[in-house]
mmCIF file of C-alpha atoms in Angstrom:
data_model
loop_
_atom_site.group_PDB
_atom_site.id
_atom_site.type_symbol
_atom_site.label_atom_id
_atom_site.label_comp_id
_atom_site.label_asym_id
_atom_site.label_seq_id
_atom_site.Cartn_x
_atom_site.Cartn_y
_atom_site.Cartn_z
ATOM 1 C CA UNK A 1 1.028 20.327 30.826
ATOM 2 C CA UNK A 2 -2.153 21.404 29.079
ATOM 3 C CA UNK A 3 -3.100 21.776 25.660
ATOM 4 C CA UNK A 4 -3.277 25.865 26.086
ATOM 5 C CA UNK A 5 0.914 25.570 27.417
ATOM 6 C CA UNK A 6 1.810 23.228 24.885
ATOM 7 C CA UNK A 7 0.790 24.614 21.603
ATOM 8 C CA UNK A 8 2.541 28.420 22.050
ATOM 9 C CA UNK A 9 6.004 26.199 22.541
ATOM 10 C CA UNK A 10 5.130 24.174 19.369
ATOM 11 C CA UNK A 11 4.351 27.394 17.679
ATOM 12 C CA UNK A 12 8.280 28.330 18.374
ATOM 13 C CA UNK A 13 9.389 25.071 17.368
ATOM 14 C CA UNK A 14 10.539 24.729 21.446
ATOM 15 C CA UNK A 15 12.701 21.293 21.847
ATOM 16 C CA UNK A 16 10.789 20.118 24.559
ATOM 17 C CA UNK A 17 7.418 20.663 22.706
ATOM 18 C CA UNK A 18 8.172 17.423 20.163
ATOM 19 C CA UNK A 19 8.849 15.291 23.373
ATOM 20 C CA UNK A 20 5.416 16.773 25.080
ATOM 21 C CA UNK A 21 3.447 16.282 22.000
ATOM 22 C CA UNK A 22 4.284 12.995 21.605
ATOM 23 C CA UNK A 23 3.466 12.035 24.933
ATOM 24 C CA UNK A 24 0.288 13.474 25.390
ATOM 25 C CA UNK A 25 -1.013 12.381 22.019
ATOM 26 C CA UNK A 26 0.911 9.358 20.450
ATOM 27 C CA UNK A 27 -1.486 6.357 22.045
ATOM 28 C CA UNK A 28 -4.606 7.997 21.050
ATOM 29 C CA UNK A 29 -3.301 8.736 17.799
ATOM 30 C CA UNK A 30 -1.812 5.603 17.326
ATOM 31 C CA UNK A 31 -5.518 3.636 18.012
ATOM 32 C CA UNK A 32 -6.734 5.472 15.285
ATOM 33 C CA UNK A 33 -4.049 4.997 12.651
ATOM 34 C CA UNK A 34 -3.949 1.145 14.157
ATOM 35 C CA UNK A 35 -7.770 0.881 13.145
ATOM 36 C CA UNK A 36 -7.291 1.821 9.841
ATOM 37 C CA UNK A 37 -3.685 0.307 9.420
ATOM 38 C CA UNK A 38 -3.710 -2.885 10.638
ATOM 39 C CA UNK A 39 0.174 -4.045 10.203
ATOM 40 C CA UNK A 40 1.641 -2.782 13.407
ATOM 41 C CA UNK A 41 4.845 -1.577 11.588
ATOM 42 C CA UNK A 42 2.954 0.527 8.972
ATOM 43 C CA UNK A 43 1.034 1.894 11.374
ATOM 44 C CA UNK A 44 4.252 3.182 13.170
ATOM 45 C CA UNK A 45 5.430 4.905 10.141
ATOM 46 C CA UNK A 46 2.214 6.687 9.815
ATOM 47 C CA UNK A 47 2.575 7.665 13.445
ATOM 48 C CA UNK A 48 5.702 8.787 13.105
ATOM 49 C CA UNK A 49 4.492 11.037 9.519
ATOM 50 C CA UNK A 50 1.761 12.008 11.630
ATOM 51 C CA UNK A 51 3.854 13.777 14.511
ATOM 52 C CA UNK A 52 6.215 15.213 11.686
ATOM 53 C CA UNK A 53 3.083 17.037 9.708
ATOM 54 C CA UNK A 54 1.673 18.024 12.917
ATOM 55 C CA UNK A 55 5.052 20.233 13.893
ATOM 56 C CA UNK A 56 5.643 21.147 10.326
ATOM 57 C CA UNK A 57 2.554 22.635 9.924
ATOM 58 C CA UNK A 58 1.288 23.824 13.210
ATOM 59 C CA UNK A 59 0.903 27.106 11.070
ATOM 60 C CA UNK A 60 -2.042 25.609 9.480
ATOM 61 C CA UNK A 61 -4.227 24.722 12.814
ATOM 62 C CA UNK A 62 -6.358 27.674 13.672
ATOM 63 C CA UNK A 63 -8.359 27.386 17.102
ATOM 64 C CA UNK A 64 -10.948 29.143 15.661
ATOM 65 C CA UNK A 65 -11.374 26.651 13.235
ATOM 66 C CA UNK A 66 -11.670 24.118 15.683
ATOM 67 C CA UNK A 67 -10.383 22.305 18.424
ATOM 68 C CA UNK A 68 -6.319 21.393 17.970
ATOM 69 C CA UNK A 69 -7.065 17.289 19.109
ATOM 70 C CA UNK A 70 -9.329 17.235 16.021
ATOM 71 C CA UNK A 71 -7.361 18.642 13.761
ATOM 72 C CA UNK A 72 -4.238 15.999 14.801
ATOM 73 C CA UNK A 73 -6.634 13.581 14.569
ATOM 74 C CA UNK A 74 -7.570 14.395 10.942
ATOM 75 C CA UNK A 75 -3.813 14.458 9.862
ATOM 76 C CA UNK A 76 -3.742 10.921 11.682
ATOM 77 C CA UNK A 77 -6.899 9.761 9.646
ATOM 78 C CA UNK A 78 -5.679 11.195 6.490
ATOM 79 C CA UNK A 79 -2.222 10.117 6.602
ATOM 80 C CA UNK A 80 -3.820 6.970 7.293
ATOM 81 C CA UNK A 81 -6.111 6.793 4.273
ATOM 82 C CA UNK A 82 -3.419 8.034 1.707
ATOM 83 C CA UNK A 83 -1.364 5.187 3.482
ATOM 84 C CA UNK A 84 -3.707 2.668 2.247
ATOM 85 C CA UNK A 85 -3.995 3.965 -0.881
ATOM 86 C CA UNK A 86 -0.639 3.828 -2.064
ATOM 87 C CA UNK A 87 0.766 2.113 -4.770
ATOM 88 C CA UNK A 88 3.644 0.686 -2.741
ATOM 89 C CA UNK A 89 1.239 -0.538 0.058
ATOM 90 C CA UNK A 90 -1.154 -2.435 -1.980
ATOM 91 C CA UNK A 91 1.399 -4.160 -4.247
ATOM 92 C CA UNK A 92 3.465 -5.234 -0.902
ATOM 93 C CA UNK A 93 0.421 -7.106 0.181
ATOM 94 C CA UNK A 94 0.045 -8.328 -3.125
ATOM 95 C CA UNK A 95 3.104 -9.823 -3.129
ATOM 96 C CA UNK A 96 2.355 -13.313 -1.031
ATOM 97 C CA UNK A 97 5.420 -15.625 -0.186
ATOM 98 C CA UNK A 98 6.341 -18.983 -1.629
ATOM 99 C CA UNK A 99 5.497 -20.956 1.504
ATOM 100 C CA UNK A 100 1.491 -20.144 0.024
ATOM 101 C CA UNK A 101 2.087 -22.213 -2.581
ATOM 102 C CA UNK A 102 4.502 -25.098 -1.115
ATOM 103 C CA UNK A 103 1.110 -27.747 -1.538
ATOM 104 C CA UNK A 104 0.836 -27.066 -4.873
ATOM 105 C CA UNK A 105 4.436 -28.167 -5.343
ATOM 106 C CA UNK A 106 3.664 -31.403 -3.183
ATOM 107 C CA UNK A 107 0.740 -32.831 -4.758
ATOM 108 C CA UNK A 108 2.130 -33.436 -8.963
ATOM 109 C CA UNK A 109 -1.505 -34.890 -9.499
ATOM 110 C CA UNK A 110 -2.901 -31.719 -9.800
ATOM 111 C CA UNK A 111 -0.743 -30.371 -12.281
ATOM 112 C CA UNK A 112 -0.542 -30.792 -16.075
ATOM 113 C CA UNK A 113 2.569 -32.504 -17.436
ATOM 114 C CA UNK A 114 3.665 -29.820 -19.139
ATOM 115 C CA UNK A 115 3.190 -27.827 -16.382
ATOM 116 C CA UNK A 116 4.319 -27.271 -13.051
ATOM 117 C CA UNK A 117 3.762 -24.562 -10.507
ATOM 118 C CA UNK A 118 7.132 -23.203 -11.167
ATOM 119 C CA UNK A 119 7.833 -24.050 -14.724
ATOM 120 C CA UNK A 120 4.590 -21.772 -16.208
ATOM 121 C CA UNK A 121 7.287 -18.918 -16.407
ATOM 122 C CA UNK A 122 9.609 -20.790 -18.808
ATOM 123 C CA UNK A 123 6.188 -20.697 -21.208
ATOM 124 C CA UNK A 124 5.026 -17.475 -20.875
ATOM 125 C CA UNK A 125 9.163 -16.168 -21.811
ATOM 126 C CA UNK A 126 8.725 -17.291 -25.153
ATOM 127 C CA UNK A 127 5.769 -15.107 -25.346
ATOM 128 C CA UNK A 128 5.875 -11.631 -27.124
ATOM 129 C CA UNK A 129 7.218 -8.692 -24.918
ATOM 130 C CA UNK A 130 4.161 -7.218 -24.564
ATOM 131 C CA UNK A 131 2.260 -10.242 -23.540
ATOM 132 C CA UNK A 132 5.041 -10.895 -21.275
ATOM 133 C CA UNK A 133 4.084 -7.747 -19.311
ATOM 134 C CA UNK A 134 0.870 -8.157 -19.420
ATOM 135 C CA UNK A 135 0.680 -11.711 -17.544
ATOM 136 C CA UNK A 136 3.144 -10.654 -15.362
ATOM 137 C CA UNK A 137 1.100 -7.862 -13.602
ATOM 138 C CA UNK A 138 -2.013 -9.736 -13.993
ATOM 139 C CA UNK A 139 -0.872 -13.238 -13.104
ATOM 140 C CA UNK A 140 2.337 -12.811 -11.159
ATOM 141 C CA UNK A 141 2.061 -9.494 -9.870
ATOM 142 C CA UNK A 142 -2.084 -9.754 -8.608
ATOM 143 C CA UNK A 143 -2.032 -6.338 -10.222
ATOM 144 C CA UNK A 144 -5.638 -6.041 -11.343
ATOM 145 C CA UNK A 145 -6.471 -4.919 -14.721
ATOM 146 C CA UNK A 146 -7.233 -0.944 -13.764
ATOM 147 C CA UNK A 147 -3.833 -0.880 -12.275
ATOM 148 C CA UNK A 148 -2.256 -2.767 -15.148
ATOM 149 C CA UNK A 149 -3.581 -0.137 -17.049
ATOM 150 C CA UNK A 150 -2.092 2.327 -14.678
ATOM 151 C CA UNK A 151 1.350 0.988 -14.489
ATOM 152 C CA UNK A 152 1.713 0.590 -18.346
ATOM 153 C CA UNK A 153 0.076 3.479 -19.250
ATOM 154 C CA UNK A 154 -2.449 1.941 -22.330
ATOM 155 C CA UNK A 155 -5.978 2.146 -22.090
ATOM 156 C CA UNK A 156 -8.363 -0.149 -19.341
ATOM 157 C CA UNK A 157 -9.854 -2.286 -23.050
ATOM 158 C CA UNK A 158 -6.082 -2.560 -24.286
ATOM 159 C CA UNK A 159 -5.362 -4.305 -21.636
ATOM 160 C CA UNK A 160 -8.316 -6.363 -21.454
ATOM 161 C CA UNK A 161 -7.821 -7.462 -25.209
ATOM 162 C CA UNK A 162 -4.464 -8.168 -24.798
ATOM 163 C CA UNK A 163 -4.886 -10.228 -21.662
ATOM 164 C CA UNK A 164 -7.418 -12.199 -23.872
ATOM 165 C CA UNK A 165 -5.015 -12.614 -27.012
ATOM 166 C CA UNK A 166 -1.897 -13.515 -24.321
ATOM 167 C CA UNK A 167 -3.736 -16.025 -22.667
ATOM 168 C CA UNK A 168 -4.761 -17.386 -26.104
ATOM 169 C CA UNK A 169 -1.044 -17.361 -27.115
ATOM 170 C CA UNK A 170 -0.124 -19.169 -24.095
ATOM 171 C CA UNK A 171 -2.681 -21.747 -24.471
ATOM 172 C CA UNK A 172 -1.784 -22.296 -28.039
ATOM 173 C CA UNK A 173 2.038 -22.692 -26.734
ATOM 174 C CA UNK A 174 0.948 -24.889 -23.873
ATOM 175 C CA UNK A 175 -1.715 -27.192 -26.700
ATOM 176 C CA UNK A 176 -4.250 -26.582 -24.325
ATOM 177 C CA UNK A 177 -8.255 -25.801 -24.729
#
């Protein structure tokens, strides 16, 4: 089936149409999003965005605009971008498991007395609430100081002087220089 067939049947929201769609354009679509999106299984669930926008707005695509491949191709780029761009992505691959950090638990040498990779929690809870939050995002979270901002809603150099007075608290707890 060509192009010319296929988009009067999407235009009626024809059954078939999804099923055609997909098969004509899903691997070329999917390269792109793949390039961009480099975790297989988010990549996927920007395909599968993709292929919804494209039949829920088919209304939208105008031939004389331009050609009906680039304009999928745009929605695949797009849905792409705002992909990477989302909160929910970029703290997911912020989030890093424990077994990243199993050597630190091995070798005690490295670590202070009073400290331990795990135990550095236990200080920072006797901090002030505020400061609590604070090192969490920062410290716990990789959130960087912009999104810290963000998330908490105060001002980029609130959060930047509080970091500094926390992290003076907590070395003050900790008797450390």
């Amino acid at each position: 089936m060509t192009q010319e067939e296929l988009l009067p049947l999407i235009y009626k929201k024809d059954d078939r149409a999804f099923t055609l769609l997909y098969d004509m354009y899903s691997k070329s679509l999917f390269g792109i999003i793949s390039n961009l999106v480099h975790d297989r299984e988010e990549a996927e669930d920007v395909l599968q965005d993709v292929f919804v926008k494209i039949w829920k707005n088919i209304d939208s695509y105008s031939d004389e605009k331009g050609r009906f491949y680039t304009w999928i191709v745009n929605i695949a780029r797009n849905s792409s971008i705002d992909k990477l761009r989302s909160k929910g992505y970029n703290n997911s691959k912020k989030n890093l498991s424990a077994d990243n950090f199993v050597h630190l638990l091995d070798d005690n040498s490295r670590l202070n007395n009073k400290i331990d990779s795990i135990g550095i929690q236990e200080f920072v809870k006797k901090l002030k609430p505020k400061c609590i939050k604070i090192i969490d995002l920062l410290f716990f979270k990789g959130f960087t100081q912009q999104e810290a901002s963000d998330e908490l809603e105060i001002p980029l150099g609130t959060v930047k002087t509080q970091n500094r007075n926390c992290i003076n608290d907590l070395r003050n707890l900790l008797q450390v220089i």
